Tab-separated table of C-alpha atoms in Angstrom:
chain	number	residue	atom	x	y	z
A	1	UNK	CA	22.619	37.447	17.770
A	2	UNK	CA	23.895	33.882	17.414
A	3	UNK	CA	25.246	32.885	13.978
A	4	UNK	CA	26.028	29.300	12.932
A	5	UNK	CA	29.661	29.096	11.792
A	6	UNK	CA	29.970	25.313	11.292
A	7	UNK	CA	26.607	23.810	10.222
A	8	UNK	CA	25.869	20.054	10.247
A	9	UNK	CA	26.404	18.080	7.015
A	10	UNK	CA	24.560	15.078	5.560
A	11	UNK	CA	26.017	11.741	6.648
A	12	UNK	CA	25.644	8.066	5.788
A	13	UNK	CA	26.499	5.543	8.514
A	14	UNK	CA	26.287	1.797	9.009
A	15	UNK	CA	23.955	0.568	11.744
A	16	UNK	CA	25.970	0.322	14.993
A	17	UNK	CA	28.420	3.108	14.106
A	18	UNK	CA	28.644	6.506	15.839
A	19	UNK	CA	27.539	9.733	14.147
A	20	UNK	CA	28.442	13.308	15.089
A	21	UNK	CA	26.711	16.400	13.681
A	22	UNK	CA	28.481	19.722	14.280
A	23	UNK	CA	26.709	22.996	15.083
A	24	UNK	CA	29.202	25.669	16.121
A	25	UNK	CA	27.879	29.185	16.687
A	26	UNK	CA	29.266	32.655	17.446
A	27	UNK	CA	27.417	35.323	19.447
A	28	UNK	CA	27.904	38.375	21.654
A	29	UNK	CA	27.301	37.804	24.525
A	30	UNK	CA	28.479	34.234	24.003
A	31	UNK	CA	25.878	32.423	26.129
A	32	UNK	CA	24.537	30.381	23.176
A	33	UNK	CA	21.903	27.706	23.766
A	34	UNK	CA	21.743	24.926	21.178
A	35	UNK	CA	18.651	22.781	20.663
A	36	UNK	CA	18.537	19.723	18.413
A	37	UNK	CA	15.430	18.312	16.705
A	38	UNK	CA	14.807	15.108	14.750
A	39	UNK	CA	11.967	15.501	12.224
A	40	UNK	CA	10.802	18.597	14.196
A	41	UNK	CA	10.699	16.775	17.599
A	42	UNK	CA	13.328	17.681	20.268
A	43	UNK	CA	15.835	14.781	20.325
A	44	UNK	CA	15.503	14.435	24.104
A	45	UNK	CA	11.791	13.673	23.595
A	46	UNK	CA	12.307	10.930	20.988
A	47	UNK	CA	11.904	7.800	23.130
A	48	UNK	CA	13.920	5.603	20.735
A	49	UNK	CA	16.884	8.032	20.866
A	50	UNK	CA	17.052	9.194	24.488
A	51	UNK	CA	19.566	6.633	25.782
A	52	UNK	CA	21.890	7.038	22.781
A	53	UNK	CA	21.997	10.790	22.260
A	54	UNK	CA	24.424	13.397	23.687
A	55	UNK	CA	24.605	17.148	23.041
A	56	UNK	CA	28.180	18.353	23.642
A	57	UNK	CA	29.317	21.682	24.997
A	58	UNK	CA	30.422	22.853	21.547
A	59	UNK	CA	26.832	22.295	20.308
A	60	UNK	CA	27.495	19.093	18.391
A	61	UNK	CA	25.095	16.144	18.520
A	62	UNK	CA	26.307	12.561	18.966
A	63	UNK	CA	24.168	9.474	18.389
A	64	UNK	CA	25.961	6.289	19.450
A	65	UNK	CA	25.276	3.667	18.240
A	66	UNK	CA	22.951	4.549	15.329
A	67	UNK	CA	20.049	2.228	14.557
A	68	UNK	CA	18.089	1.623	11.349
A	69	UNK	CA	15.189	3.845	12.448
A	70	UNK	CA	17.369	6.900	13.149
A	71	UNK	CA	17.413	7.961	9.479
A	72	UNK	CA	15.889	11.399	8.868
A	73	UNK	CA	16.435	15.130	9.238
A	74	UNK	CA	18.354	16.560	12.213
A	75	UNK	CA	18.088	20.295	12.835
A	76	UNK	CA	20.053	22.470	15.257
A	77	UNK	CA	18.691	25.808	16.495
A	78	UNK	CA	20.929	28.394	18.174
A	79	UNK	CA	20.092	31.566	20.118
A	80	UNK	CA	21.550	33.918	22.741
A	81	UNK	CA	18.245	35.736	23.280
A	82	UNK	CA	19.048	38.505	20.784
A	83	UNK	CA	17.152	38.479	17.483
A	84	UNK	CA	15.568	35.438	15.878
A	85	UNK	CA	17.030	31.948	16.521
A	86	UNK	CA	19.074	30.557	13.607
A	87	UNK	CA	18.835	26.977	12.410
A	88	UNK	CA	20.591	24.555	10.057
A	89	UNK	CA	19.677	20.972	9.136
A	90	UNK	CA	21.315	17.828	7.765
A	91	UNK	CA	20.150	14.315	6.912
A	92	UNK	CA	21.282	11.041	8.430
A	93	UNK	CA	21.070	7.947	6.222
A	94	UNK	CA	21.577	4.699	8.151
A	95	UNK	CA	22.479	1.666	6.072
A	96	UNK	CA	22.171	-1.938	7.232
A	97	UNK	CA	22.115	-5.423	5.715
A	98	UNK	CA	18.684	-6.530	4.448
A	99	UNK	CA	16.560	-8.113	7.160
A	100	UNK	CA	13.330	-10.050	7.579
A	101	UNK	CA	11.016	-8.068	9.872
A	102	UNK	CA	8.258	-10.617	10.424
A	103	UNK	CA	7.690	-14.316	9.715
A	104	UNK	CA	4.095	-15.592	9.579
A	105	UNK	CA	4.163	-19.212	10.732
A	106	UNK	CA	1.390	-20.220	8.295
A	107	UNK	CA	0.476	-18.817	4.893
A	108	UNK	CA	-2.303	-20.064	2.606
A	109	UNK	CA	-2.382	-20.444	-1.167
A	110	UNK	CA	-5.679	-20.732	-3.096
A	111	UNK	CA	-5.915	-23.952	-5.168
A	112	UNK	CA	-6.005	-23.276	-8.945
A	113	UNK	CA	-5.859	-19.486	-8.473
A	114	UNK	CA	-2.892	-17.098	-8.258
A	115	UNK	CA	-1.386	-16.651	-4.782
A	116	UNK	CA	1.509	-14.952	-3.001
A	117	UNK	CA	3.832	-16.116	-0.219
A	118	UNK	CA	5.094	-12.934	1.455
A	119	UNK	CA	8.613	-12.210	2.638
A	120	UNK	CA	8.457	-9.155	4.939
A	121	UNK	CA	11.677	-7.221	4.329
A	122	UNK	CA	13.401	-4.005	5.374
A	123	UNK	CA	16.554	-2.911	3.525
A	124	UNK	CA	18.721	0.203	3.098
A	125	UNK	CA	20.299	0.427	0.545
A	126	UNK	CA	17.357	-1.094	-1.368
A	127	UNK	CA	16.767	-4.812	-1.755
A	128	UNK	CA	18.804	-6.462	-4.525
A	129	UNK	CA	17.508	-10.032	-4.509
A	130	UNK	CA	15.913	-12.729	-2.346
A	131	UNK	CA	16.683	-16.453	-2.224
A	132	UNK	CA	14.005	-18.949	-1.220
A	133	UNK	CA	14.137	-22.508	0.076
A	134	UNK	CA	11.338	-25.055	0.010
A	135	UNK	CA	11.625	-28.073	2.342
A	136	UNK	CA	15.287	-27.140	2.978
A	137	UNK	CA	16.203	-27.174	-0.714
A	138	UNK	CA	17.059	-24.054	-2.708
A	139	UNK	CA	14.080	-23.040	-4.842
A	140	UNK	CA	14.936	-22.150	-8.437
A	141	UNK	CA	11.879	-20.193	-9.600
A	142	UNK	CA	13.472	-19.586	-12.996
A	143	UNK	CA	13.121	-23.300	-13.711
A	144	UNK	CA	9.397	-23.459	-12.931
A	145	UNK	CA	6.872	-21.663	-15.099
A	146	UNK	CA	4.290	-21.024	-12.413
A	147	UNK	CA	6.555	-19.384	-9.772
A	148	UNK	CA	7.915	-15.827	-10.065
A	149	UNK	CA	9.963	-13.788	-7.545
A	150	UNK	CA	8.382	-10.320	-7.353
A	151	UNK	CA	10.338	-7.055	-7.041
A	152	UNK	CA	9.526	-6.863	-3.317
A	153	UNK	CA	10.976	-10.366	-2.794
A	154	UNK	CA	7.686	-12.221	-2.368
A	155	UNK	CA	6.866	-15.403	-4.319
A	156	UNK	CA	4.041	-15.252	-6.857
A	157	UNK	CA	2.387	-18.529	-7.851
A	158	UNK	CA	0.510	-17.908	-11.101
A	159	UNK	CA	-1.607	-21.075	-10.743
A	160	UNK	CA	-1.452	-22.890	-7.420
A	161	UNK	CA	-1.375	-26.694	-7.261
A	162	UNK	CA	-1.007	-29.183	-4.408
A	163	UNK	CA	2.765	-29.559	-5.034
A	164	UNK	CA	3.298	-26.001	-3.820
A	165	UNK	CA	2.650	-27.007	-0.181
A	166	UNK	CA	5.730	-27.120	2.000
A	167	UNK	CA	8.000	-25.260	4.428
A	168	UNK	CA	9.509	-22.141	2.911
A	169	UNK	CA	12.190	-19.674	4.059
A	170	UNK	CA	13.380	-16.456	2.421
A	171	UNK	CA	16.741	-14.667	2.703
A	172	UNK	CA	16.988	-11.030	1.480
A	173	UNK	CA	20.202	-9.359	0.257
A	174	UNK	CA	21.252	-5.781	-0.465
A	175	UNK	CA	24.627	-4.087	-1.038
A	176	UNK	CA	25.421	-4.495	2.697
A	177	UNK	CA	24.569	-8.228	2.661
A	178	UNK	CA	21.941	-9.964	4.784
A	179	UNK	CA	21.005	-10.317	8.444
A	180	UNK	CA	19.871	-13.880	7.820
A	181	UNK	CA	16.888	-15.958	6.823
A	182	UNK	CA	13.271	-15.830	7.902
A	183	UNK	CA	11.939	-18.534	10.158
A	184	UNK	CA	10.200	-21.448	8.426
A	185	UNK	CA	6.763	-20.651	6.965
A	186	UNK	CA	4.277	-23.478	6.582
A	187	UNK	CA	2.541	-22.948	3.232
A	188	UNK	CA	-0.796	-24.752	2.930
A	189	UNK	CA	-2.851	-25.126	-0.243
A	190	UNK	CA	-6.601	-24.808	0.337
A	191	UNK	CA	-9.626	-24.351	-1.892
A	192	UNK	CA	-10.785	-20.707	-2.077
A	193	UNK	CA	-14.323	-19.665	-1.073
A	194	UNK	CA	-17.005	-19.870	-3.775
A	195	UNK	CA	-19.982	-17.632	-4.516
A	196	UNK	CA	-23.314	-19.339	-3.798
A	197	UNK	CA	-25.379	-16.281	-4.799
A	198	UNK	CA	-24.151	-13.704	-7.311
A	199	UNK	CA	-25.789	-10.371	-8.156
A	200	UNK	CA	-27.440	-9.890	-11.565
A	201	UNK	CA	-25.049	-8.476	-14.135
A	202	UNK	CA	-27.232	-5.346	-14.510
A	203	UNK	CA	-29.790	-3.534	-12.332
A	204	UNK	CA	-31.899	-0.801	-13.982
A	205	UNK	CA	-33.861	1.537	-11.722
A	206	UNK	CA	-35.449	4.999	-11.944
A	207	UNK	CA	-34.376	8.018	-9.905
A	208	UNK	CA	-35.800	7.874	-6.364
A	209	UNK	CA	-36.429	4.115	-6.432
A	210	UNK	CA	-34.472	1.601	-4.378
A	211	UNK	CA	-32.410	-1.393	-5.439
A	212	UNK	CA	-31.529	-4.602	-3.599
A	213	UNK	CA	-28.527	-6.619	-4.794
A	214	UNK	CA	-27.832	-10.114	-3.471
A	215	UNK	CA	-24.553	-11.912	-2.860
A	216	UNK	CA	-23.308	-14.777	-0.700
A	217	UNK	CA	-20.269	-17.024	-0.513
A	218	UNK	CA	-19.339	-20.230	1.227
A	219	UNK	CA	-16.054	-21.549	2.576
A	220	UNK	CA	-14.617	-24.893	1.528
A	221	UNK	CA	-13.749	-27.665	3.967
A	222	UNK	CA	-11.179	-26.794	6.631
A	223	UNK	CA	-11.239	-23.017	6.070
A	224	UNK	CA	-12.948	-20.057	7.730
A	225	UNK	CA	-16.299	-18.571	6.685
A	226	UNK	CA	-15.652	-15.676	4.291
A	227	UNK	CA	-16.544	-12.089	5.197
A	228	UNK	CA	-18.584	-10.293	2.548
A	229	UNK	CA	-18.266	-6.609	1.713
A	230	UNK	CA	-19.772	-4.375	-0.937
A	231	UNK	CA	-17.801	-1.556	-2.532
A	232	UNK	CA	-17.877	0.689	-5.572
A	233	UNK	CA	-15.422	-0.354	-8.233
A	234	UNK	CA	-14.055	3.183	-8.627
A	235	UNK	CA	-13.245	3.285	-4.884
A	236	UNK	CA	-15.679	6.108	-4.029
A	237	UNK	CA	-17.441	5.595	-0.678
A	238	UNK	CA	-20.962	4.233	-0.288
A	239	UNK	CA	-23.507	6.788	0.977
A	240	UNK	CA	-24.015	5.274	4.424
A	241	UNK	CA	-27.254	7.165	5.162
A	242	UNK	CA	-28.988	5.587	2.128
A	243	UNK	CA	-27.240	2.207	2.084
A	244	UNK	CA	-28.118	-0.841	4.179
A	245	UNK	CA	-25.970	-3.952	4.145
A	246	UNK	CA	-27.450	-7.101	5.622
A	247	UNK	CA	-25.153	-10.133	5.359
A	248	UNK	CA	-24.283	-10.302	1.676
A	249	UNK	CA	-27.252	-8.198	0.548
A	250	UNK	CA	-27.059	-4.472	-0.116
A	251	UNK	CA	-30.020	-2.063	-0.412
A	252	UNK	CA	-29.621	1.471	-1.755
A	253	UNK	CA	-32.615	3.777	-1.199
A	254	UNK	CA	-33.534	7.040	-2.919
A	255	UNK	CA	-31.379	6.381	-5.973
A	256	UNK	CA	-29.534	9.346	-7.490
A	257	UNK	CA	-27.466	10.003	-10.573
A	258	UNK	CA	-24.287	9.611	-8.494
A	259	UNK	CA	-25.246	5.987	-7.626
A	260	UNK	CA	-24.792	4.991	-11.289
A	261	UNK	CA	-21.766	2.726	-11.794
A	262	UNK	CA	-20.166	-0.631	-11.077
A	263	UNK	CA	-20.406	-2.335	-7.682
A	264	UNK	CA	-18.353	-5.256	-6.370
A	265	UNK	CA	-19.182	-7.972	-3.885
A	266	UNK	CA	-15.896	-9.036	-2.235
A	267	UNK	CA	-15.656	-12.303	-0.270
A	268	UNK	CA	-12.458	-12.915	1.751
A	269	UNK	CA	-11.040	-15.508	4.079
A	270	UNK	CA	-7.510	-16.566	5.032
A	271	UNK	CA	-7.095	-18.418	1.723
A	272	UNK	CA	-8.249	-15.946	-0.911
A	273	UNK	CA	-10.308	-12.912	-1.874
A	274	UNK	CA	-12.835	-13.393	-4.677
A	275	UNK	CA	-14.792	-10.651	-6.443
A	276	UNK	CA	-17.983	-10.492	-8.500
A	277	UNK	CA	-19.287	-7.287	-10.096
A	278	UNK	CA	-22.582	-5.761	-11.238
A	279	UNK	CA	-23.660	-2.539	-12.912
A	280	UNK	CA	-26.341	-0.206	-11.560
A	281	UNK	CA	-28.029	2.075	-14.110
A	282	UNK	CA	-30.123	4.945	-12.741
A	283	UNK	CA	-32.625	6.219	-15.336
A	284	UNK	CA	-34.189	9.669	-15.560
A	285	UNK	CA	-31.140	11.838	-14.924
A	286	UNK	CA	-28.938	14.339	-16.721
A	287	UNK	CA	-26.448	12.699	-19.106
A	288	UNK	CA	-23.061	11.511	-17.831
A	289	UNK	CA	-19.825	13.074	-19.023
A	290	UNK	CA	-18.248	11.750	-22.221
A	291	UNK	CA	-14.883	10.031	-21.730
A	292	UNK	CA	-11.747	8.926	-23.626
A	293	UNK	CA	-11.688	12.289	-25.403
A	294	UNK	CA	-8.868	12.556	-27.944
A	295	UNK	CA	-7.864	15.137	-30.543
A	296	UNK	CA	-5.791	14.595	-33.687
A	297	UNK	CA	-4.546	17.592	-35.639
A	298	UNK	CA	-3.545	17.764	-39.290
A	299	UNK	CA	-2.443	20.939	-41.103
A	300	UNK	CA	-6.012	21.894	-41.929
A	301	UNK	CA	-8.265	20.196	-39.376
A	302	UNK	CA	-8.664	18.861	-35.862
A	303	UNK	CA	-10.563	15.602	-35.398
A	304	UNK	CA	-12.169	15.122	-31.987
A	305	UNK	CA	-13.293	11.697	-30.805
A	306	UNK	CA	-14.947	10.556	-27.593
A	307	UNK	CA	-17.074	7.824	-26.115
A	308	UNK	CA	-20.517	8.880	-24.927
A	309	UNK	CA	-21.392	8.582	-21.261
A	310	UNK	CA	-24.806	7.150	-20.325
A	311	UNK	CA	-27.535	9.384	-21.765
A	312	UNK	CA	-29.563	9.397	-18.530
A	313	UNK	CA	-32.357	7.164	-19.793
A	314	UNK	CA	-33.247	4.679	-22.552
A	315	UNK	CA	-35.370	7.203	-24.507
A	316	UNK	CA	-33.092	10.195	-24.059
A	317	UNK	CA	-31.095	11.500	-26.988
A	318	UNK	CA	-27.989	13.433	-26.036
A	319	UNK	CA	-26.402	16.309	-27.931
A	320	UNK	CA	-22.894	17.722	-27.552
A	321	UNK	CA	-21.491	21.216	-27.467
A	322	UNK	CA	-17.795	21.611	-28.291
A	323	UNK	CA	-15.954	24.460	-26.603
C-alpha cells in the first residue's frame, strides 16, 4: 500500500506569494494517486482556488498566488488501491497588511447617549492599532474624555453631542502594515427614539391566566419609525403558540411557571436601540430554584448561604432540604 514519505508541513506566507506543500509517497505497484483537500473539500472543487491551484506529478500542491482567504488545513490522501488510503495534513497561515473590508457611507450617533462609529477591519496578524481622522484632521481620542478607541478599532462616544458630527476615516495597522484608509464616512447626530408607552414595572398573574403588556415608541424628526420587539431578558425564546404580538403589545395566554421572569421591549431605528423592562410573576406554582449559593468552610464548620428564588405565591412558605 502507499506510504507517505515526505508529508506536508505548516507554512506561513504573505498574501501574493507562492506556497508549495509536499506529499511524496512510496508504493508497490507505484501507481499512486494523490488527492488534496482544503478543510475537507477537494481543492479542485473550491471555487476561490481553482484558477490558482496545481497538483504536480510528485504529489505536491502549489497555490500561486495565495490570498487572504486561503488560510486553513490542507490534507493530502494517497492510495494505490491496496489497503486503506493514507493521509497527512498541514496548515497554511496567510498574512497580509490590515485592511478595511467595508465602508458605510453614513453612520448615525444618538444625541446624549453612547454611540459607536464602526471601522470594519480584517487583519492577520491581529490588529495593532487604528488611526482616525475627522474632517481631514487626525483625531486624538486620548485628548477628549468622551471618545475611546475600542479594541476592535471602532470609536466609542460615551456621550454624544452635536460637535461629533463630521466626516470620519479610519486606517488600521498590524505587524505587516496597512492596505490604506477607509472611504469617508458621514457621521450624523440624531435624537434617538423615545418610548411613548412603557409596560408596568411588575405584572402579577395566576397560573392559567393571560397577561397583556403594552409598549410603544416614536421616532424623532428626520429619522425612521422604530421597530418594536419583545424578548426575554435571559435570551430564552418566547413560546410562539401562546404568545401574540400586535404592534408594541404582547399577550401571553395560559401562563405557566416557566413564563416567570423579566421581559424587555426593544425599540430600534438607524440611530439607536432603546430598551425598557418589566417583570412577570406567575403565582400558584412550585417554588423557583435558589441562586447565588456559596459555601465557606472553617476547620469545624461549613456555612452555606443562598438567595431564595420566588416561593411560587404570596402566601406560600418555602422550606429547604440540604443534600
